[in-house]
PDB file of C-alpha atoms in Angstrom:
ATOM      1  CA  UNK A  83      -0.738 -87.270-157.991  1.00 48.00           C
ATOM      2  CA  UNK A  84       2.968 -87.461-159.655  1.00 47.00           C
ATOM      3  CA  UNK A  85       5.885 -88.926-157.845  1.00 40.00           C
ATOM      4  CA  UNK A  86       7.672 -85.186-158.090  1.00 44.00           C
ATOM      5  CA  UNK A  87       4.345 -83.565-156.369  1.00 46.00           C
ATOM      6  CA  UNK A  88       4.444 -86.110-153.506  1.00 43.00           C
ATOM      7  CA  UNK A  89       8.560 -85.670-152.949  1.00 43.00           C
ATOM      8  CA  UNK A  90       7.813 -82.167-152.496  1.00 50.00           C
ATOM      9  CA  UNK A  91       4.806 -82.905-149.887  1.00 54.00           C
ATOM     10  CA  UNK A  92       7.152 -82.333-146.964  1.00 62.00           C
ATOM     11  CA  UNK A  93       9.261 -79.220-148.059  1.00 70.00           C
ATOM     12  CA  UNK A  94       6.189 -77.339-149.603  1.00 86.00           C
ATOM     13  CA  UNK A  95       4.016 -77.647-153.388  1.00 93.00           C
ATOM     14  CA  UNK A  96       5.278 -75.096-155.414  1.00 93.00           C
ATOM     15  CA  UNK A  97       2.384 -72.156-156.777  1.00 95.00           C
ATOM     16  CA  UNK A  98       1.610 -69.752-158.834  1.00 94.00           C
ATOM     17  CA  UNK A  99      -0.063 -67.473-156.502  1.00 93.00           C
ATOM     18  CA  UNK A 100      -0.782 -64.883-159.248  1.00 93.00           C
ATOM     19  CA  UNK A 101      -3.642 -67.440-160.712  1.00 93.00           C
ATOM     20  CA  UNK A 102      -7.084 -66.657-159.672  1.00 94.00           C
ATOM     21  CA  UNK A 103      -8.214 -64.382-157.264  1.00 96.00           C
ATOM     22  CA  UNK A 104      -7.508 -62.807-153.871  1.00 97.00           C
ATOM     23  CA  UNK A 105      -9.819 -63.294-150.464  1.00 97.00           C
ATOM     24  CA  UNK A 106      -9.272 -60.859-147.891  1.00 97.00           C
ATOM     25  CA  UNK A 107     -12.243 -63.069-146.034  1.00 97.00           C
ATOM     26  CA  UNK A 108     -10.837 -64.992-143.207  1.00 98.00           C
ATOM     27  CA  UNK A 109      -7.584 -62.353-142.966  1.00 97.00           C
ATOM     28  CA  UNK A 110     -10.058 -59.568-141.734  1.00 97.00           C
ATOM     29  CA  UNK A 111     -11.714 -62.250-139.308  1.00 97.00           C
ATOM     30  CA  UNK A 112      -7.619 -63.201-138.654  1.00 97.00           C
ATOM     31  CA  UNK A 113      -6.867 -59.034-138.033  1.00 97.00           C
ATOM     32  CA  UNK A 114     -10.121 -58.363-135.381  1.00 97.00           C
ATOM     33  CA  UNK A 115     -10.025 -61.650-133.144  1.00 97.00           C
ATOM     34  CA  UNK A 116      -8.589 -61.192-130.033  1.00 97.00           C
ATOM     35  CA  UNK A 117      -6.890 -63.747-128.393  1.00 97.00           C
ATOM     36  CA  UNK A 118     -10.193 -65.349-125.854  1.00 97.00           C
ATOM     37  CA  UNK A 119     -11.726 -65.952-129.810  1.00 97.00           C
ATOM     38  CA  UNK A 120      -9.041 -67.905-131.434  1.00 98.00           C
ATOM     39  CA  UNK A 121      -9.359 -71.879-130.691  1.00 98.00           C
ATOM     40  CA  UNK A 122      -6.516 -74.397-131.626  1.00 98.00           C
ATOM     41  CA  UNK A 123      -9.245 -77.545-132.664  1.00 97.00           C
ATOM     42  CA  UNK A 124     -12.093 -78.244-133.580  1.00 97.00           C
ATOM     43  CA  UNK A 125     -13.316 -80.217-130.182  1.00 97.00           C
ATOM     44  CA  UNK A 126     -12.368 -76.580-128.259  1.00 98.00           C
ATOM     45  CA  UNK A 127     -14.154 -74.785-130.301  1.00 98.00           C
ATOM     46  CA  UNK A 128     -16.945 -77.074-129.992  1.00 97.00           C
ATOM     47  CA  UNK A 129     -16.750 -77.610-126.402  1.00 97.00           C
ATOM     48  CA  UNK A 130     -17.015 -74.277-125.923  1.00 96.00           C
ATOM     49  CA  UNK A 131     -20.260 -73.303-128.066  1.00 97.00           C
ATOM     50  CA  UNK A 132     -21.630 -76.159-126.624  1.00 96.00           C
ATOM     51  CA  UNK A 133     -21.356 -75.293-123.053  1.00 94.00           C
ATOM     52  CA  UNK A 134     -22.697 -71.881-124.194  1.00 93.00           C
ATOM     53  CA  UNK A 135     -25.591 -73.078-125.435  1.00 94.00           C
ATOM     54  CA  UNK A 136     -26.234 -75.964-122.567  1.00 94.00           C
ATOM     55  CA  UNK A 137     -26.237 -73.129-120.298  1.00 93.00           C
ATOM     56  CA  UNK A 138     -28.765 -70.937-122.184  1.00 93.00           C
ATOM     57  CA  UNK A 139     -32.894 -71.240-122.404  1.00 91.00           C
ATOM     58  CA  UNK A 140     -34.625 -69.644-125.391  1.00 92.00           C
ATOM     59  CA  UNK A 141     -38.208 -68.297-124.313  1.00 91.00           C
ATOM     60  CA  UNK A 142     -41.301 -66.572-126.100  1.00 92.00           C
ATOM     61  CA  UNK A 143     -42.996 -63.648-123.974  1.00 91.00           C
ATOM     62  CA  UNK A 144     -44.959 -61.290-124.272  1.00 89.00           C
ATOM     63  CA  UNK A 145     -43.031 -57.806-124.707  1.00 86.00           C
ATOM     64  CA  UNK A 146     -45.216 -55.548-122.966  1.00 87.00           C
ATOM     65  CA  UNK A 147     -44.438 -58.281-119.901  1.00 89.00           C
ATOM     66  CA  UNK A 148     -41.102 -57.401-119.670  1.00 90.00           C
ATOM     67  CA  UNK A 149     -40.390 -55.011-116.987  1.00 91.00           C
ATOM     68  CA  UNK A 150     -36.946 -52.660-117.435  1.00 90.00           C
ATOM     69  CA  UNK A 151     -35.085 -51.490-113.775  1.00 88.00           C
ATOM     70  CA  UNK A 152     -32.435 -49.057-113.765  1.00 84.00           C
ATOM     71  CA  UNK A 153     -30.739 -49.724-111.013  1.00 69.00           C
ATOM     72  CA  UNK A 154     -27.832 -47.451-111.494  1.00 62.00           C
ATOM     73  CA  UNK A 155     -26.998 -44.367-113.149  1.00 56.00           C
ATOM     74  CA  UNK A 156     -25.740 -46.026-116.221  1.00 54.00           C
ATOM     75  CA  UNK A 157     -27.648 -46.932-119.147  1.00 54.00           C
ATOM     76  CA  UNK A 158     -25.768 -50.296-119.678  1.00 59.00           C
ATOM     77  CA  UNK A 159     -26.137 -51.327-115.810  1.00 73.00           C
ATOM     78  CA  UNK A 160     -30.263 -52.008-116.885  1.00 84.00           C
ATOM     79  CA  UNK A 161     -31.725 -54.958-115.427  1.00 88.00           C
ATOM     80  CA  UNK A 162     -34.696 -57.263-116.997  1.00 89.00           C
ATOM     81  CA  UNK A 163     -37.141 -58.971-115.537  1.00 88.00           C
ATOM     82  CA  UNK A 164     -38.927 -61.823-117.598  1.00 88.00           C
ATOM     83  CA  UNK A 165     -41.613 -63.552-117.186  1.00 86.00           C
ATOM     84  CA  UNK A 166     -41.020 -67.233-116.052  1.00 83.00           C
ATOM     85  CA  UNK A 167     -37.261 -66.369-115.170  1.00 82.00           C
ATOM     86  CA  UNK A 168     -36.842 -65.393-111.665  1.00 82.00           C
ATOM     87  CA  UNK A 169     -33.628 -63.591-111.291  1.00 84.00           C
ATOM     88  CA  UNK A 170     -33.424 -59.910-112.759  1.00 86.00           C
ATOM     89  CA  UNK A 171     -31.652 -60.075-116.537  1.00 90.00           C
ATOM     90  CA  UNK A 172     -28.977 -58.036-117.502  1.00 88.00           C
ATOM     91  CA  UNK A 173     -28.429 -57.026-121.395  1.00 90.00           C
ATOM     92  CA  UNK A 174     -25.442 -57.729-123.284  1.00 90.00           C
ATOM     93  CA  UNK A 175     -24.591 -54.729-125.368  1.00 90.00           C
ATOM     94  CA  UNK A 176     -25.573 -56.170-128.636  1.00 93.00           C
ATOM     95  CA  UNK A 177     -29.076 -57.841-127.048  1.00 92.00           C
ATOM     96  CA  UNK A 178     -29.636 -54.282-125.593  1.00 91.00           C
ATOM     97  CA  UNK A 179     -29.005 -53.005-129.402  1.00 92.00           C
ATOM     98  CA  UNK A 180     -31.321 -55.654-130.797  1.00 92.00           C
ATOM     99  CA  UNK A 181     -34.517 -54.604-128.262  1.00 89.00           C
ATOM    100  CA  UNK A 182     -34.294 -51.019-129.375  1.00 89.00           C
ATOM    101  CA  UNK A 183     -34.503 -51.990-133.070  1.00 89.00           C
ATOM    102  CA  UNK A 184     -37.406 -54.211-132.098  1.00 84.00           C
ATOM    103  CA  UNK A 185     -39.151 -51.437-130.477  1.00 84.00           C
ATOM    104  CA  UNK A 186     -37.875 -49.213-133.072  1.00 87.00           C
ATOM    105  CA  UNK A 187     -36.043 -47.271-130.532  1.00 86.00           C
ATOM    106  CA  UNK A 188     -32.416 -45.339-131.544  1.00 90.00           C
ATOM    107  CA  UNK A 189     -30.000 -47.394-129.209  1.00 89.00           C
ATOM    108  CA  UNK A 190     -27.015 -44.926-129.754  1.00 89.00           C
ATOM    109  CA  UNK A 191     -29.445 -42.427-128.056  1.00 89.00           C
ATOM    110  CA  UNK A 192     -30.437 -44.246-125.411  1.00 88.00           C
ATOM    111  CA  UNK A 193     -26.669 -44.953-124.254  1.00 87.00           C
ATOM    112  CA  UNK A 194     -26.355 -41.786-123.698  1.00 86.00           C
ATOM    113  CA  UNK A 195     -29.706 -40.889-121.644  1.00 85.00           C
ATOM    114  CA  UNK A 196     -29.285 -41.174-117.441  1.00 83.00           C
ATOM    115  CA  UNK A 197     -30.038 -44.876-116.885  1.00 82.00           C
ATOM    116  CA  UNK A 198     -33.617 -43.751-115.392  1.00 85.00           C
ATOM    117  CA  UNK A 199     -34.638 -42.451-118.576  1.00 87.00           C
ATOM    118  CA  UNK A 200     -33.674 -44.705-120.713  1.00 87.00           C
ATOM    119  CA  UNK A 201     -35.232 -47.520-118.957  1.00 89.00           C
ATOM    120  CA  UNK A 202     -38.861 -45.386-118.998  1.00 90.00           C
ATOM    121  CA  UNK A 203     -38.286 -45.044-123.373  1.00 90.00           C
ATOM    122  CA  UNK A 204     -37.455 -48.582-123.305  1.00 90.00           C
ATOM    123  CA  UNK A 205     -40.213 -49.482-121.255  1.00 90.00           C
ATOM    124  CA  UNK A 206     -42.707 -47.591-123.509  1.00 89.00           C
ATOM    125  CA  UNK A 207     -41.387 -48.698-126.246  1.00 88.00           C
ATOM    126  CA  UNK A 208     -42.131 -52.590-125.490  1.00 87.00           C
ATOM    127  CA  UNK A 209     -45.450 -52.059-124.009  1.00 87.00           C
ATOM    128  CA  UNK A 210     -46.468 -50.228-127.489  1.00 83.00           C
ATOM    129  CA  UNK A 211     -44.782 -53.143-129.692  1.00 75.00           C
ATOM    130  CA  UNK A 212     -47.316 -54.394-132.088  1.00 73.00           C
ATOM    131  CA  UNK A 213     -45.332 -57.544-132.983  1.00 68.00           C
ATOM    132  CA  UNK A 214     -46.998 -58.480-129.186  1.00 81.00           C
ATOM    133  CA  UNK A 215     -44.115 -61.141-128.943  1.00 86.00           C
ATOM    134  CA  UNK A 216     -40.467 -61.913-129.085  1.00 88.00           C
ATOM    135  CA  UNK A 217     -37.989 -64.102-128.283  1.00 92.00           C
ATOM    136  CA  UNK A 218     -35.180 -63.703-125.667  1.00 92.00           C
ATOM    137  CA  UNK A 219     -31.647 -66.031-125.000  1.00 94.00           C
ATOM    138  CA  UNK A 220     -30.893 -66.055-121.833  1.00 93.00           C
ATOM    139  CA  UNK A 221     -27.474 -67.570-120.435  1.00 91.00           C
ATOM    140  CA  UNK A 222     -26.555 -68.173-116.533  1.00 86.00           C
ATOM    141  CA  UNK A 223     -22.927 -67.860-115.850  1.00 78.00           C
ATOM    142  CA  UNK A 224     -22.712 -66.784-112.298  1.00 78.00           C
ATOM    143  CA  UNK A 225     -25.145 -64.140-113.451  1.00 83.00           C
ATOM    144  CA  UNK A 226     -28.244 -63.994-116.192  1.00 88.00           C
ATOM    145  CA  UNK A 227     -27.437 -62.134-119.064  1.00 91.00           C
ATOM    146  CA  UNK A 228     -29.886 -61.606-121.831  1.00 92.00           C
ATOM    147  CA  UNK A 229     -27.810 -62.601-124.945  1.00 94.00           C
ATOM    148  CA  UNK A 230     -30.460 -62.287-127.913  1.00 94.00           C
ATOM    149  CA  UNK A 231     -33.706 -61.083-128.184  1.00 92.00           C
ATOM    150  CA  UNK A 232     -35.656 -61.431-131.601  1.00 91.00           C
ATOM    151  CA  UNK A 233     -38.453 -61.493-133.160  1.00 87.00           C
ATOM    152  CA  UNK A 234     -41.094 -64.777-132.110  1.00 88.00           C
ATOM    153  CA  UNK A 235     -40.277 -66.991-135.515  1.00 89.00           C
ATOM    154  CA  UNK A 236     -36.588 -66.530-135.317  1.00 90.00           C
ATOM    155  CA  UNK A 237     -35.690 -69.972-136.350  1.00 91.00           C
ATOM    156  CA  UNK A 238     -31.575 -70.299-134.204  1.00 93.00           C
ATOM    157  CA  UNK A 239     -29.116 -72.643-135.354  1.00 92.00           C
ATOM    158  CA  UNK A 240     -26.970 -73.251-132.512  1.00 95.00           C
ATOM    159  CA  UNK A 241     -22.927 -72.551-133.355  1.00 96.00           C
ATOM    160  CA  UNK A 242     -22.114 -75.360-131.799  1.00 95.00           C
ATOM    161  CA  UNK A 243     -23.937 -77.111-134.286  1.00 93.00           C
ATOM    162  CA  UNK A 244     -22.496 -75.788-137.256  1.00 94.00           C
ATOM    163  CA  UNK A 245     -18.976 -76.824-135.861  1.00 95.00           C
ATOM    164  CA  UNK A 246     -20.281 -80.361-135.197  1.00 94.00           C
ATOM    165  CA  UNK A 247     -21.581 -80.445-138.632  1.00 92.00           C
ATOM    166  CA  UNK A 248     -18.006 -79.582-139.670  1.00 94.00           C
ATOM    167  CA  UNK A 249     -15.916 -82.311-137.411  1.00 94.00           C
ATOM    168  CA  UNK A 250     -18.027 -84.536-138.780  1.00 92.00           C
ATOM    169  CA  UNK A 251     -16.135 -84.540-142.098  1.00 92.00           C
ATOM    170  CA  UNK A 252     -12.947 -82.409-140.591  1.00 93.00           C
ATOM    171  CA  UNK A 253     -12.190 -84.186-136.823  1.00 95.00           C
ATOM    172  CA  UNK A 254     -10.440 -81.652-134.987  1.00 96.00           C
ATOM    173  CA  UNK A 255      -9.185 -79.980-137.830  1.00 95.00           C
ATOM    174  CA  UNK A 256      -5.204 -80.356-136.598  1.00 95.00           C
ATOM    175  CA  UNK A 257      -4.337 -82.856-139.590  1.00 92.00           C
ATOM    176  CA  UNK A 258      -6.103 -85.676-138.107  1.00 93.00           C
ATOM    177  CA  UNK A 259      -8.326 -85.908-141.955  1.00 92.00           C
ATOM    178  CA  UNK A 260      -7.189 -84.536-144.596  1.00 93.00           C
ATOM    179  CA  UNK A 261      -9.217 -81.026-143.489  1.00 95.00           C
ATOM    180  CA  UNK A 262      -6.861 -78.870-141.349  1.00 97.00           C
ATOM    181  CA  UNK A 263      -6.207 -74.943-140.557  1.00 97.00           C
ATOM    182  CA  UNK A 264      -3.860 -74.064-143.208  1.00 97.00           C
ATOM    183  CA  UNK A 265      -0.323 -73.571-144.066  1.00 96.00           C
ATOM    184  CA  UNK A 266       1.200 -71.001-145.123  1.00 96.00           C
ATOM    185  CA  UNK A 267       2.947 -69.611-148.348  1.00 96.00           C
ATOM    186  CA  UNK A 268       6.801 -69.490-148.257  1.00 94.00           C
ATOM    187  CA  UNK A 269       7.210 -66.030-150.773  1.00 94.00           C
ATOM    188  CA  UNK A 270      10.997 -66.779-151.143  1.00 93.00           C
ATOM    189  CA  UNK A 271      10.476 -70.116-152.610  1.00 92.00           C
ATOM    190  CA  UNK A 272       7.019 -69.428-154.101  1.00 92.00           C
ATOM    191  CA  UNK A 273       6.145 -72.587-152.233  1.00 94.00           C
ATOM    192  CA  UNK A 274       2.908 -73.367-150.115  1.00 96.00           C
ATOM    193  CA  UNK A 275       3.985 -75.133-146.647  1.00 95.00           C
ATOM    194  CA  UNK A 276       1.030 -77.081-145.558  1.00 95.00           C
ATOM    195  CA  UNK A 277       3.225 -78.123-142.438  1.00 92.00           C
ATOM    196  CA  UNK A 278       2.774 -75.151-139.501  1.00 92.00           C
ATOM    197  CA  UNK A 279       2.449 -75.312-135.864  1.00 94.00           C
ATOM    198  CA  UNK A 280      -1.282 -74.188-135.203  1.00 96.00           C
ATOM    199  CA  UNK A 281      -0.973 -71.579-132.709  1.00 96.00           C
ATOM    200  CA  UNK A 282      -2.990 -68.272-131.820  1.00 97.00           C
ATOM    201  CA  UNK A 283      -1.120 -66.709-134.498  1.00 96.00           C
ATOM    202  CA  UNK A 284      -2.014 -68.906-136.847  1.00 96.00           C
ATOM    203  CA  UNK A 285      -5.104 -70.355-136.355  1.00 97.00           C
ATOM    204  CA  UNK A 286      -8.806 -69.622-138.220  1.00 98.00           C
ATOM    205  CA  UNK A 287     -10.983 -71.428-136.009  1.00 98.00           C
ATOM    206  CA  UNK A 288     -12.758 -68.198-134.112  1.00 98.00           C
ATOM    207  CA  UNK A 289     -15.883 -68.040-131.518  1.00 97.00           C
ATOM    208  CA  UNK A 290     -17.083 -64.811-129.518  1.00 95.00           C
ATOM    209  CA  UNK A 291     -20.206 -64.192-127.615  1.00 91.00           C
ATOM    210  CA  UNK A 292     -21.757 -63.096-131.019  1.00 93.00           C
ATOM    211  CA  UNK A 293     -20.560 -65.843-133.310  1.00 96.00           C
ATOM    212  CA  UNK A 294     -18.841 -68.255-134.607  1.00 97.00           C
ATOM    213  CA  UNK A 295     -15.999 -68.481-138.331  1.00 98.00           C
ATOM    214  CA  UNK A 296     -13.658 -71.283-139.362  1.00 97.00           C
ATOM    215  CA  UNK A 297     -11.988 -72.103-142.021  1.00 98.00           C
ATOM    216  CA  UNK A 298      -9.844 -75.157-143.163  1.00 97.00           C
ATOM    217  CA  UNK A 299      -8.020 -76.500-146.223  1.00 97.00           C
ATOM    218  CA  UNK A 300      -7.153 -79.801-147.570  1.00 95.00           C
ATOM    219  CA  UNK A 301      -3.624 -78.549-148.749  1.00 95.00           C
ATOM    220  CA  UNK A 302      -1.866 -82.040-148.496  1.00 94.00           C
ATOM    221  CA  UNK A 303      -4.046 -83.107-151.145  1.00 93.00           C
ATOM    222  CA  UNK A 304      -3.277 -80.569-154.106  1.00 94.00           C
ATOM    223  CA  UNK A 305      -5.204 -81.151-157.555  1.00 94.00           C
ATOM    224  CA  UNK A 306      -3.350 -80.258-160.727  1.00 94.00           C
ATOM    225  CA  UNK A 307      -5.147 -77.602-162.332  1.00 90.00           C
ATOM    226  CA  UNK A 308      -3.567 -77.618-165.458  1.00 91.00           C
ATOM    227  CA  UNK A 309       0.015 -76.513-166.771  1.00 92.00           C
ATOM    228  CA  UNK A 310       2.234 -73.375-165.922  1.00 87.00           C
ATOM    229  CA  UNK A 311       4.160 -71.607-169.439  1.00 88.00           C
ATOM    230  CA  UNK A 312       7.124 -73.557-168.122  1.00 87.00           C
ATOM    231  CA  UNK A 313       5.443 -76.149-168.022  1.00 88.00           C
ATOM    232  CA  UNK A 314       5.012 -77.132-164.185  1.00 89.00           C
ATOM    233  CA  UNK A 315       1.862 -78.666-162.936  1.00 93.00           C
ATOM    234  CA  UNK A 316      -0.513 -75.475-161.778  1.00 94.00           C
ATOM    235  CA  UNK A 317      -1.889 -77.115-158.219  1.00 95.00           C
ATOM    236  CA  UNK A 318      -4.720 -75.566-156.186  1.00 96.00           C
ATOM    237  CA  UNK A 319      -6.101 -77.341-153.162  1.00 96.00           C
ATOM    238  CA  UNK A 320      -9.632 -77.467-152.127  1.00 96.00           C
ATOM    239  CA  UNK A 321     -11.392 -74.742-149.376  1.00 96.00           C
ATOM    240  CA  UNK A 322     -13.848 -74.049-147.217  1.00 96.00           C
ATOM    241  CA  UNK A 323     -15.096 -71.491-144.498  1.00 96.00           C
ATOM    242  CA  UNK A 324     -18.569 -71.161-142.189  1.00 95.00           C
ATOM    243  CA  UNK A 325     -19.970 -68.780-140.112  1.00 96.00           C
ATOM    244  CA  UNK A 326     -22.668 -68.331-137.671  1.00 96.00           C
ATOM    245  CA  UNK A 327     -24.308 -66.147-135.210  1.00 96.00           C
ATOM    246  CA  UNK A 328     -26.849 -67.793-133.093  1.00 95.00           C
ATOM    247  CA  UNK A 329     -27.865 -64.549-131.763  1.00 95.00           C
ATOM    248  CA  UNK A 330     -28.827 -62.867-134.961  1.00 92.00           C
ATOM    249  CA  UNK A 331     -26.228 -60.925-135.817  1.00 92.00           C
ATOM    250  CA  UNK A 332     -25.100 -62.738-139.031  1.00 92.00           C
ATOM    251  CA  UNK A 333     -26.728 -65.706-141.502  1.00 93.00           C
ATOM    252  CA  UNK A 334     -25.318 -69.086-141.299  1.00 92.00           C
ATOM    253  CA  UNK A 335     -23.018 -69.409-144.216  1.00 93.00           C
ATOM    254  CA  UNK A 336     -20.393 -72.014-146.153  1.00 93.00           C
ATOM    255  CA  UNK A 337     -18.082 -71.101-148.884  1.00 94.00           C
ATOM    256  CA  UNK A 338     -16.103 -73.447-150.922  1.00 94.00           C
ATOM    257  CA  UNK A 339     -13.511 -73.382-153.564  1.00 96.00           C
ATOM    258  CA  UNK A 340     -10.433 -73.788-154.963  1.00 96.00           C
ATOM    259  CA  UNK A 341      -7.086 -71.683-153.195  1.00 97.00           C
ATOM    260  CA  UNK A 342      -3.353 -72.236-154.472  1.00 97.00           C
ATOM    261  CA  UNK A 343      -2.560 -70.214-150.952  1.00 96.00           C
ATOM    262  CA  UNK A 344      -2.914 -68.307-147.763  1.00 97.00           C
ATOM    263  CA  UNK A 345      -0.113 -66.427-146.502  1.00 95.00           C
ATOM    264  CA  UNK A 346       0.256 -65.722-142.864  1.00 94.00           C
ATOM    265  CA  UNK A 347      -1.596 -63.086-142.797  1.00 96.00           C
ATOM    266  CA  UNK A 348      -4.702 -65.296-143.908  1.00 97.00           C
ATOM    267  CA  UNK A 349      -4.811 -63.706-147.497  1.00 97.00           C
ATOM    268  CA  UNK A 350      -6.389 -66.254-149.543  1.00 98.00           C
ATOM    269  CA  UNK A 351      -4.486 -66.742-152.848  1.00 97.00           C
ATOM    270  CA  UNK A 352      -5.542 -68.090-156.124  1.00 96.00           C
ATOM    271  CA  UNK A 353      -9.173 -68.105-155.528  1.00 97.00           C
ATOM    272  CA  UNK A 354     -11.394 -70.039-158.116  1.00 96.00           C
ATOM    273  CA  UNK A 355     -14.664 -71.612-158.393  1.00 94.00           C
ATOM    274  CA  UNK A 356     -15.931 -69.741-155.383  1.00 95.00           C
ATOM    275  CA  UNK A 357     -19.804 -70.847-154.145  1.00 92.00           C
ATOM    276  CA  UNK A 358     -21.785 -69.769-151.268  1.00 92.00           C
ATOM    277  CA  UNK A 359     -24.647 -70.831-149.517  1.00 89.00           C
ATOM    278  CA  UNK A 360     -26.611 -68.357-146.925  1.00 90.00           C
ATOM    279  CA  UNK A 361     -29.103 -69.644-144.557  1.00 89.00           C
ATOM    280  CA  UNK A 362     -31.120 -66.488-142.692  1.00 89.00           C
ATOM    281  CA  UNK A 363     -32.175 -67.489-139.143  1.00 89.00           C
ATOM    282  CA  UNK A 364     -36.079 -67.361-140.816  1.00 85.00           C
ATOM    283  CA  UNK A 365     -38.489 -69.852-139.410  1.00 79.00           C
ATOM    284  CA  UNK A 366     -37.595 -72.984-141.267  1.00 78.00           C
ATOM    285  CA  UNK A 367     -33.774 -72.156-141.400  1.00 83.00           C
ATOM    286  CA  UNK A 368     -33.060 -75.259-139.007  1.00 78.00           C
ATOM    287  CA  UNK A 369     -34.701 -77.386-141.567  1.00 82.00           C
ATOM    288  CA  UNK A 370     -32.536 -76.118-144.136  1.00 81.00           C
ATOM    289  CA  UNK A 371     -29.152 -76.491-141.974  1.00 84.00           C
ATOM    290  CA  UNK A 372     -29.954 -80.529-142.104  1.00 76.00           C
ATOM    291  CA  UNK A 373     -31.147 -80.834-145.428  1.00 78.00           C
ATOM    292  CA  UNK A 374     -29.218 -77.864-147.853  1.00 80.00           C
ATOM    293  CA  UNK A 375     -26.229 -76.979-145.864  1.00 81.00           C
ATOM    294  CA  UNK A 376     -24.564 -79.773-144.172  1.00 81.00           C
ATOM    295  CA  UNK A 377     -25.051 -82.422-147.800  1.00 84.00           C
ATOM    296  CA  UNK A 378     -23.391 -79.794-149.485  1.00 82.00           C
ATOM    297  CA  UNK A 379     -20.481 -79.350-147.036  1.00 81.00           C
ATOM    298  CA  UNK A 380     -19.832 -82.830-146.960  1.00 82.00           C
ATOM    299  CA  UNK A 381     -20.183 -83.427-150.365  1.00 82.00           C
ATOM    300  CA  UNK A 382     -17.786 -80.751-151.353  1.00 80.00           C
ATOM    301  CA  UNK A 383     -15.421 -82.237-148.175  1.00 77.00           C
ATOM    302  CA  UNK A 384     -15.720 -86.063-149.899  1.00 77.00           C
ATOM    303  CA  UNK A 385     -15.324 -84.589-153.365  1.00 74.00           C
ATOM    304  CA  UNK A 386     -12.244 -86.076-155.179  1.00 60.00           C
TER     305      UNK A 386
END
C-alpha cells in the first residue's frame, strides 16, 4: 500500500463508487430488522444463538403420534403433545406453517378455521402422512415451543455455528482483526470512512427466531484495483456475508467479493468478483459446512 493511501487511512480512502456493481443484499436485511435482531459483536450474536440452541432438543417421531389440543378458540393458541416430551408444545407461527406443508395442508386456511377445527384437519392430516416420520425443534424458555418441524433427514446446521465459524477468522467483528461491520461512504467527499461507531443503526450482524445474516468488510485494508482516468489508484476492499436458518427456512450461504462501498443505508457499492456458496439443510449438509464452507471462508478471509 502507498504512503498517500495509508495518510488517508484515518480521514477516509477516496472511491469511485460508480465502478462495479450495486448490492441491495444486506440493505434489505438492514431495512426489515427490528431492533431485538440487530447485535453490536460477534460474541453477542454468538452468545445468543448459542443459548438458543443449548436450550433446544431435536427429536424424530412418528407423525401420526403427535396428538393436536385446541385449547382455546384460536387457531394459533394449539397445543402439541410429543412423544417423549412431557409438557404440551406450543407452535411458533412459522413451525405451525411448516407442519401444514408437511401434511400438505393450506396453513392460511387453517388460521382462519375455529381453533377446534383446525386442530381435527391437522390431526388428520398427520395421522395420513406417508413420510411416517419427521423431525421437530423444540426450545424451553419458561414454556415449550415447537420451533421447527421437518422432514426425518433434515441435516441442521446450528446458527450459532456458522457465527463461530466466522469469529474464528473475524473475532468480534468491532475492529479487533482486520474483519469488522463496515464504514460508511462520505458522498460529499466521495470518500469511504471505515471509522464508525457500531450502533443499532449501523450494524449488519442480525439474528431472529428464524435465522441468522452478517456481514463484515476488511475496509482498512484497501487493494488497488487499478488506475482512475485521472489517474488515482481505483481501491476496493474485500467482502463477505452468511446466512442461516436452522429451522429451515433458508440454506446456509457465504458470499464474497470485492466492494469500493456501503453507504449508510447498507447499499453495497462497487461490487465485483461476486461468488456464492449454498449449502441446503439435506442430509449430509453438516458434512459440507466443515469441509466446503468454512475452508473457503477462511481462505477468502486470509487471502492477501
Amino acid at each position: 500500500m502507498s504512503a498517500s493511501i495509508l495518510s488517508s487511512a484515518r480521514t477516509g480512502f477516496r472511491i469511485d463508487p460508480s465502478r462495479g456493481e450495486r448490492s441491495a443484499r444486506v440493505s434489505s436485511e438492514w431495512f426489515s430488522r427490528p431492533d431485538d435482531e440487530r447485535y453490536l459483536s460477534l460474541s453477542d450474536l454468538h452468545a445468543a444463538t448459542l443459548a438458543r440452541a443449548d436450550r433446544a432438543t431435536a427429536r424424530t417421531v412418528e407423525s401420526r403420534a403427535i396428538r393436536v389440543e385446541a385449547s382455546r378458540d384460536n387457531v394459533e393458541r394449539l397445543t402439541l403433545t410429543v412423544p417423549g416430551q412431557h409438557e404440551p408444545i406450543a407452535p411458533t407461527h412459522w413451525s405451525f406453517g411448516q407442519m401444514c406443508s408437511l401434511v400438505s395442508a393450506p396453513s392460511s386456511y387453517l388460521r382462519d378455521l375455529p381453533a377446534p377445527l383446525a386442530a381435527i384437519n391437522l390431526q388428520h392430516g398427520l395421522l395420513s402422512h406417508r413420510a411416517e416420520l419427521v423431525k421437530t425443534l423444540e426450545t424451553e424458555d419458561g414454556r415449550v415451543e415447537l420451533r421447527a418441524v421437518t422432514g426425518p433427514d433434515y441435516g441442521r446446521i446450528w446458527d450459532h455455528e456458522l457465527v463461530g465459524a466466522v469469529r474464528k477468522i473475524a473475532g468480534d467483528g468491532t475492529g479487533d482483526t482486520n474483519w469488522k461491520v463496515p464504514g460508511v461512504i462520505d458522498w460529499a467527499t466521495m470518500t469511504h470512512n471505515p471509522y464508525v461507531d457500531i450502533t443499532k443503526e449501523t450494524t449488519t450482524l442480525y439474528a431472529s427466531d428464524r435465522d441468522v445474516f452478517l456481514f463484515l468488510v476488511d475496509d482498512t485494508h484497501p487493494i488497488e484495483a487499478g488506475r482512475l482516468p485521472n489517474g488515482d489508484p481505483d481501491l476496493y476492499f474485500r467482502g463477505f456475508y452468511a446466512w442461516n436458518s436452522e429451522v429451515g427456512s433458508k440454506s446456509l450461504g457465504i458470499a464474497s467479493f470485492y466492494l469500493r462501498g456501503v453507504c449508510q443505508n447498507r447499499m453495497l457499492w462497487g461490487v465485483e468478483n461476486f461468488e456464492q456458496i449454498t449449502i441446503r439443510h439435506s442430509k449430509f449438509a453438516a458434512s459440507r459446512f466443515v469441509h466446503q464452507a468454512t475452508p473457503a471462508l477462511r481462505n477468502f478471509a486470509t487471502a492477501s
